[in-house]
Structures are given as C-alpha cells and as structure tokens.
mmCIF file of C-alpha atoms in Angstrom:
data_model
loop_
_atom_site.group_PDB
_atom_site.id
_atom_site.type_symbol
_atom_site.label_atom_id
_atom_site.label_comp_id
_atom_site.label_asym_id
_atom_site.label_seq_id
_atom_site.Cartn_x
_atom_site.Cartn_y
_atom_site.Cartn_z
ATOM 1 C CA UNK A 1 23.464 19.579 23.780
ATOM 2 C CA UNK A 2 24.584 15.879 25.131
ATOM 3 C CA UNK A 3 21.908 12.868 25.742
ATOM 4 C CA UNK A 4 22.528 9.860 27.653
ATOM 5 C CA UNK A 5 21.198 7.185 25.932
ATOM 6 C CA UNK A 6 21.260 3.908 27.657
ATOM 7 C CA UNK A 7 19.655 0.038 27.373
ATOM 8 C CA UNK A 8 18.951 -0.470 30.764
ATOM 9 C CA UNK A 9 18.472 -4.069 29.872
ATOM 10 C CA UNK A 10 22.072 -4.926 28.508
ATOM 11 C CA UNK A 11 23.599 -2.386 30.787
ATOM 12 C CA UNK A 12 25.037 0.329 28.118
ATOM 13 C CA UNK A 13 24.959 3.787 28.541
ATOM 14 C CA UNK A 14 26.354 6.145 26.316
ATOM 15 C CA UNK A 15 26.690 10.199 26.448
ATOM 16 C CA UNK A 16 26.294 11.647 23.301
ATOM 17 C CA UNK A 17 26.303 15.137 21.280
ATOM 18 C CA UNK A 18 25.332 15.194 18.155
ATOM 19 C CA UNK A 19 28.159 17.609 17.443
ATOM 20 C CA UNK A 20 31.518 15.407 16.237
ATOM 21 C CA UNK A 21 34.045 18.358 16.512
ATOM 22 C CA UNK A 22 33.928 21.672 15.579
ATOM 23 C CA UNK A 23 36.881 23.979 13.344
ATOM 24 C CA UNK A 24 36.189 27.143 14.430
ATOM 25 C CA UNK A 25 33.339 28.070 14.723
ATOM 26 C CA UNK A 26 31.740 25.341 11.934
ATOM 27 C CA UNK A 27 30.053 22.505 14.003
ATOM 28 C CA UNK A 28 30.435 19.422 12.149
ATOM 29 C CA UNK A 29 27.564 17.252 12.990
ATOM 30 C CA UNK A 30 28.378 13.144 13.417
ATOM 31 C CA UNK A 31 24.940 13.402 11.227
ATOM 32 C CA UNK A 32 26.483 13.946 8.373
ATOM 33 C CA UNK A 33 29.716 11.920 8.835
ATOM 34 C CA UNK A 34 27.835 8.820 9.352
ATOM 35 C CA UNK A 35 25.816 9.538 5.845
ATOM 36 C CA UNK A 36 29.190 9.793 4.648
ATOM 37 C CA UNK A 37 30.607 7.046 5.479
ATOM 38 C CA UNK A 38 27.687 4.826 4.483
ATOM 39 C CA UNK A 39 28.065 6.353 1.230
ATOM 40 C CA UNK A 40 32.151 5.626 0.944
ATOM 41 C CA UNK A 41 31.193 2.272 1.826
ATOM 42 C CA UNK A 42 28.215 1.904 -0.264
ATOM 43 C CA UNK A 43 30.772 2.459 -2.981
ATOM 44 C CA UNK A 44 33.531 0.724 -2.338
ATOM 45 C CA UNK A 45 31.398 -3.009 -1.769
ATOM 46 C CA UNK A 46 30.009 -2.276 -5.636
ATOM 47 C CA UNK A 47 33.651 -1.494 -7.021
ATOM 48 C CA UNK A 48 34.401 -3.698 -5.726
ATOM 49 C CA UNK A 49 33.618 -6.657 -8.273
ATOM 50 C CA UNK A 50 31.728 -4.269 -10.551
ATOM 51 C CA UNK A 51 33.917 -4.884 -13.527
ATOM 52 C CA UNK A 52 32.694 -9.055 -13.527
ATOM 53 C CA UNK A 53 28.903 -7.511 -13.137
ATOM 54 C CA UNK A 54 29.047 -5.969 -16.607
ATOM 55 C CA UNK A 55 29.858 -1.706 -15.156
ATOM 56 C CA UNK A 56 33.303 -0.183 -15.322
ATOM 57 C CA UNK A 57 34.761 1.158 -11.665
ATOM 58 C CA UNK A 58 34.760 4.877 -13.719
ATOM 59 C CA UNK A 59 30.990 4.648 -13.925
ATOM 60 C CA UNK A 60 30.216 3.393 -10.481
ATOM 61 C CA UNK A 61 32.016 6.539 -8.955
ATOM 62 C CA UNK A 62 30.056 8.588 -11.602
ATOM 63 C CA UNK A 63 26.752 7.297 -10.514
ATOM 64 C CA UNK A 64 27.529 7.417 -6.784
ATOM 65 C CA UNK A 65 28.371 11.141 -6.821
ATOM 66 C CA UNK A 66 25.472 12.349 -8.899
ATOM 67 C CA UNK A 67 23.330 10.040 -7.185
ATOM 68 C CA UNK A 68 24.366 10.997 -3.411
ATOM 69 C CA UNK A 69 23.552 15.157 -4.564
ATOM 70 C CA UNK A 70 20.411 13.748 -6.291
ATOM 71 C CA UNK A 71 19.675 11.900 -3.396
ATOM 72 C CA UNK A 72 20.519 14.401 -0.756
ATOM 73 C CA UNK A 73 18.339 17.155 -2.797
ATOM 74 C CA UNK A 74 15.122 14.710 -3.088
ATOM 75 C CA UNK A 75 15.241 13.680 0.263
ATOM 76 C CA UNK A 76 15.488 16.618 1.759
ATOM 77 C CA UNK A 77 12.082 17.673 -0.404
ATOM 78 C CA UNK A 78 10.572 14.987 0.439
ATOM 79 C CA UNK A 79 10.515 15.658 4.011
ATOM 80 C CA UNK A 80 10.298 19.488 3.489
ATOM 81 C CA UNK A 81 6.270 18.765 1.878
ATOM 82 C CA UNK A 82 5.517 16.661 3.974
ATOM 83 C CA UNK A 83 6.710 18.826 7.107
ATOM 84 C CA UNK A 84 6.327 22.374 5.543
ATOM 85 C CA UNK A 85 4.591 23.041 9.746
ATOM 86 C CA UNK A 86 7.595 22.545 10.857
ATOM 87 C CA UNK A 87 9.318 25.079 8.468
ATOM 88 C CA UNK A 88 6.546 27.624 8.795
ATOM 89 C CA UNK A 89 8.681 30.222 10.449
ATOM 90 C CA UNK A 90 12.182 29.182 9.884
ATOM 91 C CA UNK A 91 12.500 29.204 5.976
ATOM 92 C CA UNK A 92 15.900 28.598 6.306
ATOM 93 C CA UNK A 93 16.128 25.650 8.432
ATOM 94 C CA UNK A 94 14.861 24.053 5.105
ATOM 95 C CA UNK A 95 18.926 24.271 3.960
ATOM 96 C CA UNK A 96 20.095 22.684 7.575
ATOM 97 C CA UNK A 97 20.599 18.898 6.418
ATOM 98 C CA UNK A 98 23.046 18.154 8.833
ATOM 99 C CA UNK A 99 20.559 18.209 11.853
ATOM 100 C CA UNK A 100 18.841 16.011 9.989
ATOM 101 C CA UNK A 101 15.504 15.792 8.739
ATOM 102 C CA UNK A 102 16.021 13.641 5.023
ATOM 103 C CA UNK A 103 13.551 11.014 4.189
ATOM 104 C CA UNK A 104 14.851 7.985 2.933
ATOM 105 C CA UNK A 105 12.391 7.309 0.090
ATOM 106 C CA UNK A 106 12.916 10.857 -1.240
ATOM 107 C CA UNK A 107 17.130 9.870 -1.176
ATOM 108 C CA UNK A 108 15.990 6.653 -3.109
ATOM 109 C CA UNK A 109 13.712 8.541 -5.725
ATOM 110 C CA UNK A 110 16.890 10.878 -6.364
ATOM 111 C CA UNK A 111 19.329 8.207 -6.684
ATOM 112 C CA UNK A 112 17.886 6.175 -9.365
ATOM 113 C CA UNK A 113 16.692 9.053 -11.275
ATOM 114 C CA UNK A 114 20.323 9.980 -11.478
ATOM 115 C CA UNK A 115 21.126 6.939 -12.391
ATOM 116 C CA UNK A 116 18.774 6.240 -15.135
ATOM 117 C CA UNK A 117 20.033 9.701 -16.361
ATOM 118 C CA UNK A 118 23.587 9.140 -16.307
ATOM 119 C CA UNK A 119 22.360 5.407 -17.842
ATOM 120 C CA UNK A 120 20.727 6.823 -20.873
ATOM 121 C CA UNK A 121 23.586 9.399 -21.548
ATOM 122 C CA UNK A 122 26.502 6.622 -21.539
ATOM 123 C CA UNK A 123 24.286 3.884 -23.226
ATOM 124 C CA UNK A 124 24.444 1.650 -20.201
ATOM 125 C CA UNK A 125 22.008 -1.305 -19.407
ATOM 126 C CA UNK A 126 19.995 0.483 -16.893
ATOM 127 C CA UNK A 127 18.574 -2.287 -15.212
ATOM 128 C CA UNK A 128 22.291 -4.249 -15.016
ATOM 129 C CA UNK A 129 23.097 -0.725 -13.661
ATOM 130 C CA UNK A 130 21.085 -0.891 -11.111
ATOM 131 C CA UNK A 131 21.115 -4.508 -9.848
ATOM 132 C CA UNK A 132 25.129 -3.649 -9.709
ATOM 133 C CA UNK A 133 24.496 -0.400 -7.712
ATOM 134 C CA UNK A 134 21.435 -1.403 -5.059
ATOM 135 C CA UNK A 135 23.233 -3.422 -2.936
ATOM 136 C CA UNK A 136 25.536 -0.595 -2.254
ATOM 137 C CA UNK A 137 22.526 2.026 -1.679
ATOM 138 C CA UNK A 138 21.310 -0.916 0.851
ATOM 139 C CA UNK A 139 24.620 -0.776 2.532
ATOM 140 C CA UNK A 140 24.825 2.615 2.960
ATOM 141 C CA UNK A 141 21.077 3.180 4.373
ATOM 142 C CA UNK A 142 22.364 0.398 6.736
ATOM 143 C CA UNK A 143 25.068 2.836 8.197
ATOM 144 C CA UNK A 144 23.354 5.681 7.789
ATOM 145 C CA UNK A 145 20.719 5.147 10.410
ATOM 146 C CA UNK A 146 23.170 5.721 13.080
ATOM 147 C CA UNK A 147 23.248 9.062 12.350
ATOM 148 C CA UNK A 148 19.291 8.986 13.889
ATOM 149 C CA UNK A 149 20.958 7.174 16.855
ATOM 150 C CA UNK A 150 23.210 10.072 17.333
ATOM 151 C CA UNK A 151 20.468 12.344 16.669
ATOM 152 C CA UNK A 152 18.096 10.584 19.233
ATOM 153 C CA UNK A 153 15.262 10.022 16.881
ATOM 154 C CA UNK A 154 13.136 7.941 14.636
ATOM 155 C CA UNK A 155 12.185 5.462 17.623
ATOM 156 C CA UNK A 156 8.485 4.033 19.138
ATOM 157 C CA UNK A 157 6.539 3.268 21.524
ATOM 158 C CA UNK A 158 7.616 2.396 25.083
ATOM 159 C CA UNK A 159 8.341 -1.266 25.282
ATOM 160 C CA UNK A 160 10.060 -4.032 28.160
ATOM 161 C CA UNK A 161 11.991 -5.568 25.139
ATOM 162 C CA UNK A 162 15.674 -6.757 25.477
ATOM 163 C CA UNK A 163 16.652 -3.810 23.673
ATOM 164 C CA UNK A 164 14.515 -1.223 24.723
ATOM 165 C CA UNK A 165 16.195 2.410 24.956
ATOM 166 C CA UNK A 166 15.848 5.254 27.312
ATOM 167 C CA UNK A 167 16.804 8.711 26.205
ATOM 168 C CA UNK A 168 17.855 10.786 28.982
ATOM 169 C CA UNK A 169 15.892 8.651 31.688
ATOM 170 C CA UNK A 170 12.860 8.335 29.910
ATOM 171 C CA UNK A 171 10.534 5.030 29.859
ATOM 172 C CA UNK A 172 12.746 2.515 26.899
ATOM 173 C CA UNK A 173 11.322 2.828 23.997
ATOM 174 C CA UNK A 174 11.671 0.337 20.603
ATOM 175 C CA UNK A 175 14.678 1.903 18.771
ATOM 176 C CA UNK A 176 13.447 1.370 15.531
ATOM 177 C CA UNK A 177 16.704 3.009 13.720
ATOM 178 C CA UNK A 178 18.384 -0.507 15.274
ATOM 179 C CA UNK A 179 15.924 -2.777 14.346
ATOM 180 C CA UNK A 180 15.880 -0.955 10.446
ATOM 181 C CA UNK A 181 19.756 -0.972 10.426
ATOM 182 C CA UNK A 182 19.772 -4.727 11.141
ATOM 183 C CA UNK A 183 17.057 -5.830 9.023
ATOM 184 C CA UNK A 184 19.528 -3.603 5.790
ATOM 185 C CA UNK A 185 22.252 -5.156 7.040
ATOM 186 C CA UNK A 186 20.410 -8.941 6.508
ATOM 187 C CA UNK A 187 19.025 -7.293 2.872
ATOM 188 C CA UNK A 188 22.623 -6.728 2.020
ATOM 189 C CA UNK A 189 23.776 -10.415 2.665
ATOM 190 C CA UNK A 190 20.751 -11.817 1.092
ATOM 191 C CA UNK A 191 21.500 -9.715 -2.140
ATOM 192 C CA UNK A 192 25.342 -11.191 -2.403
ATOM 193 C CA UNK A 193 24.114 -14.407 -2.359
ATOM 194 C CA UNK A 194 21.228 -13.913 -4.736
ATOM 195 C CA UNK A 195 22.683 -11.674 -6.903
ATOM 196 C CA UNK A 196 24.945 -14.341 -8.719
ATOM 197 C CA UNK A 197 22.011 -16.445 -9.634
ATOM 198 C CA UNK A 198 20.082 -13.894 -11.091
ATOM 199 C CA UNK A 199 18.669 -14.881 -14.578
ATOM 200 C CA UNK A 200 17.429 -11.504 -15.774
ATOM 201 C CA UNK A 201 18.511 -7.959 -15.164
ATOM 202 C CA UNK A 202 16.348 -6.135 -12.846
ATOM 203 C CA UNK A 203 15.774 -8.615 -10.760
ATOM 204 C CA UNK A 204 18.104 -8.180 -7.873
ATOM 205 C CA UNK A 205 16.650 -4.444 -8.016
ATOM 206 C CA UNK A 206 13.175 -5.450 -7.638
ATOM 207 C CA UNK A 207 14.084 -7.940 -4.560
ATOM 208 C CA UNK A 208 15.882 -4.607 -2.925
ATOM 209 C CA UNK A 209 12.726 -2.546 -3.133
ATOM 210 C CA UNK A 210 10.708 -5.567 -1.723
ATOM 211 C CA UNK A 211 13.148 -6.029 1.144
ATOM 212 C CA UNK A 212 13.549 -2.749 2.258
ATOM 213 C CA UNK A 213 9.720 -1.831 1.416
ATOM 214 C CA UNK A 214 8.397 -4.513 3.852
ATOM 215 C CA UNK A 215 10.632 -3.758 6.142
ATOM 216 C CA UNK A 216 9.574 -0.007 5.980
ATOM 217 C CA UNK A 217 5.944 -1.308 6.008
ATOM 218 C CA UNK A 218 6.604 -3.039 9.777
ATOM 219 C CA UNK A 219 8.310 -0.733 11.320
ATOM 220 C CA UNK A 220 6.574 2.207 10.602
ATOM 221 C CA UNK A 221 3.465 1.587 12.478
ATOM 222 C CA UNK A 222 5.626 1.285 15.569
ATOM 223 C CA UNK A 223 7.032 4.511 14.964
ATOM 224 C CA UNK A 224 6.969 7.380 17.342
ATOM 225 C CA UNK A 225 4.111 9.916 15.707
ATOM 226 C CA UNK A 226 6.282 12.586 15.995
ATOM 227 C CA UNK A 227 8.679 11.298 13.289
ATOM 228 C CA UNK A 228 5.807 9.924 11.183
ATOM 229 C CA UNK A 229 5.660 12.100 7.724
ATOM 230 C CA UNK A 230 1.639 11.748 7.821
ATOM 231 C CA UNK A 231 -0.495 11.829 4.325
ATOM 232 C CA UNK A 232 -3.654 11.657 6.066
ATOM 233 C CA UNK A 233 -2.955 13.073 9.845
ATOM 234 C CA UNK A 234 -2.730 10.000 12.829
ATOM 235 C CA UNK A 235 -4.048 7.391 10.433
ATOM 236 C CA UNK A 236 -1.689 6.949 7.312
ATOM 237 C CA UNK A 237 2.104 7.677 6.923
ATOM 238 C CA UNK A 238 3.860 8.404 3.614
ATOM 239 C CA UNK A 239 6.022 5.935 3.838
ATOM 240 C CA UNK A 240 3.483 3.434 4.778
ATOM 241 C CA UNK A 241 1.152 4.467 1.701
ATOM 242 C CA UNK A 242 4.715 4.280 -0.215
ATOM 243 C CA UNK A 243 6.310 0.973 1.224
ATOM 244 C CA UNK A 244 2.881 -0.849 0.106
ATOM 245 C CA UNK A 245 2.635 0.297 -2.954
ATOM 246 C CA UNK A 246 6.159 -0.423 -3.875
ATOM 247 C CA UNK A 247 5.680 -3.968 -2.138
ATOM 248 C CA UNK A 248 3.016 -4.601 -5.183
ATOM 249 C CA UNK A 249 4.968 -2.808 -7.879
ATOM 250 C CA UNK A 250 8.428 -4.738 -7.077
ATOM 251 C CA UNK A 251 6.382 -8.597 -7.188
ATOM 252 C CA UNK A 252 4.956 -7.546 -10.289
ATOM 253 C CA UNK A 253 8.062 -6.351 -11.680
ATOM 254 C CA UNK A 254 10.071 -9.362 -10.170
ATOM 255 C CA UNK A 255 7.458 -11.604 -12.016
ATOM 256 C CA UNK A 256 7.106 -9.424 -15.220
ATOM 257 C CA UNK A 257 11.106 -9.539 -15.644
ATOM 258 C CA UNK A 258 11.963 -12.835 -14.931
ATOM 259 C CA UNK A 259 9.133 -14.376 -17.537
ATOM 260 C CA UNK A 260 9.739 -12.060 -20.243
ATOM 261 C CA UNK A 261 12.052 -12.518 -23.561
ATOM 262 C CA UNK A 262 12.976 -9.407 -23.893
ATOM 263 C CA UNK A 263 16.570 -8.388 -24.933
ATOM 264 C CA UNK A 264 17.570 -5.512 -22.797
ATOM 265 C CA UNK A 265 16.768 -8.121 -19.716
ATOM 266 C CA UNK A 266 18.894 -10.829 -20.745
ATOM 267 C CA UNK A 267 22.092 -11.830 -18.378
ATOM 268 C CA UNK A 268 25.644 -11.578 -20.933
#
C-alpha cells in the first residue's frame, strides 16, 4: 500500500510505500532500514573519538550490538503491554517489528541495561561508558523517526502550521516525528559541545535523559490518541508519566553527580 504524503504549505508531495524492495517473496520494510541506519551511524559518531573519551573502539561495537537486540527486545515489550488490545487476536503480530510498533523508552531501558551488563563484566566505568555512548543512542533515535514518516504515523492534531502534513488528502496535521527528529538532532549538537567540559562522569548522560525527556514531555500531548500508549485511558500517556519522572530523576542526578567526591565519578 502507497500514501501520498504532502505539505501543502511548502509545496512537497511525496508517494510512498512502506515496502523498500522486496527479494522474493521477503518484503523488506524501509522501517527497518532506517532503524538501521540510525544505528550504523549512532556508532560510527562514538568511534569515532571514543579512544580520547576513556572506551576502546572494540567495546563500543560490543555495546552497540548487545544493546541494539536489548533494545529492539524491550521496546518491542514495552509497546506489546501497553497495546496487548491490539494483539488480542493476532498473537503473532507481536514478532512483526518491521511494521513497526517499538516504543522508544522500552529501546532506551534495553540499551543501558546492556550496557551496564557488559560494563560490570569488562570492569568498565559505567557512567564514562555511558556519557561516551548517549550521544550516539541520541543520534540514532534522530534517524530513526523517519521510519514513522515512512510508516505514516506518530503525528497530531490538525493544525495551519508551516509544516503541517496531509496524509492522503486529509486535513495537515502536526508531524510530530519531524518536530522530535529535529529537536534529537539539536540534543546531539548540544552534547558535542558540552560533553568536553564535563567535570564528572555521568553527567553528559543525565543532560541526554533531560533533553530528550522534555522533549518527549511536549510533544506528547499533541500526539494523535491513536498512537498514545495510555496508562490511565484519554487522560495520561506512558510516556508522559515516564518523560516527567525522568525529567526529576536526571536534575537530581545531574546535581547529585556533579557535587559529589566520589571516585568512580571523577574525570581521568
């Protein structure tokens, strides 16, 4: 199936399928090349200094593979409780990842538990580990909302706005995978620049969470309800209960970090 997706505005109108190309009979979805390629990426901005940041090149592609299967897994749980409805009489539509349906924080969750696995096993500064590594994970959820662009979904409410988008003639709507993928994108350069002034470990982690948390926390009230993962139904998302929470936890963290003497937080 093919959408036209257009922003009547700017005057761009695209056809798309969510199918890339197909061998054989195997339909490989653009999906799951655009998680991809956010991921290769992701990995290749953290190699790329990683060795000055205090984490061998050998770990980084250690901790990006188990991470992006960790990842994949808990996001794909994450959305499966929170939508078991839609699952009800499809149990195997649970396994379809590539027509989407992973939730970011779940991906997140799996990521740096993999990490702080892999962390403990090679007697790695976790918190270095991940200050080296977030940046990259920002990157790569930058990319990887295109893949709800090709998918047409996760957008809001009708709107007039300069960008507004139409999906197959329908009133524009916000296209809130844009407006996420931008405000990443800005996350990304602010953590290059801060990242070398950092006086304790941890800290460029905790200013990734609060980026991308209140950033979650904005745009997910404009969100179409349809693509809201609800903990109590019409009135509070997950990710909105989530996103504020971490909001609080990261500031105290940030705070908690940068005043204490501990040793495991010192910069060498």
């Amino acid at each position: 199936m093919t959408n036209i997706i257009s922003f009547p505005k700017i005057g761009i109108t695209l056809t798309l399928s969510p199918v890339a190309f197909s061998i054989g009979a195997k339909d490989i979805y653009w999906y799951a090349l655009i998680i991809l390629f956010g991921f290769l990426m992701g990995i290749l901005l953290v190699a790329f200094d990683s060795e000055k940041r205090g984490l061998p090149r050998d770990n980084v592609l250690d901790i990006a593979l188990y991470g992006i299967v960790a990842g994949i897994i808990c996001a794909r749980i994450y959305y499966v409780l929170f939508s078991l409805d839609e699952f009800a009489d499809d149990f195997l539509g649970i396994f379809k990842i590539w027509e989407g349906g992973l939730a970011i924080y779940g991906g997140i969750i799996g990521a740096v538990l993999s990490t702080l696995t892999y962390c403990k096993f090679k007697k790695l500064n976790v918190l270095n580990t991940l200050d080296v590594c977030c940046v990259g994970m920002l990157l790569g959820q930058a990319i990887g909302r295109w893949g709800n662009f090709v998918n047409c979904e996760v957008f809001g409410g009708v709107t007039e706005s300069l960008l507004g988008m139409s999906i197959n003639g329908a009133l524009p709507v916000h296209p809130l995978f844009l407006y996420e993928s931008l405000w990443n994108f800005a996350g990304v350069i602010l953590l290059c620049i801060i990242r070398n002034r950092k006086t304790k470990n941890g800290q460029i982690f905790c200013c990734y969470i609060l980026w991308y948390s209140v950033g979650r926390l904005a745009l997910e009230g404009m969100r179409n309800p349809k693509y809201i993962l609800y903990v109590i139904p019409n009135v509070l998302g997950i990710s909105q209960l989530v996103a504020g929470i971490l909001i609080v936890a990261s500031i105290v963290a940030l705070v908690y970090i940068t005043k204490s003497d501990k040793e495991c937080l010192k910069v060498k």
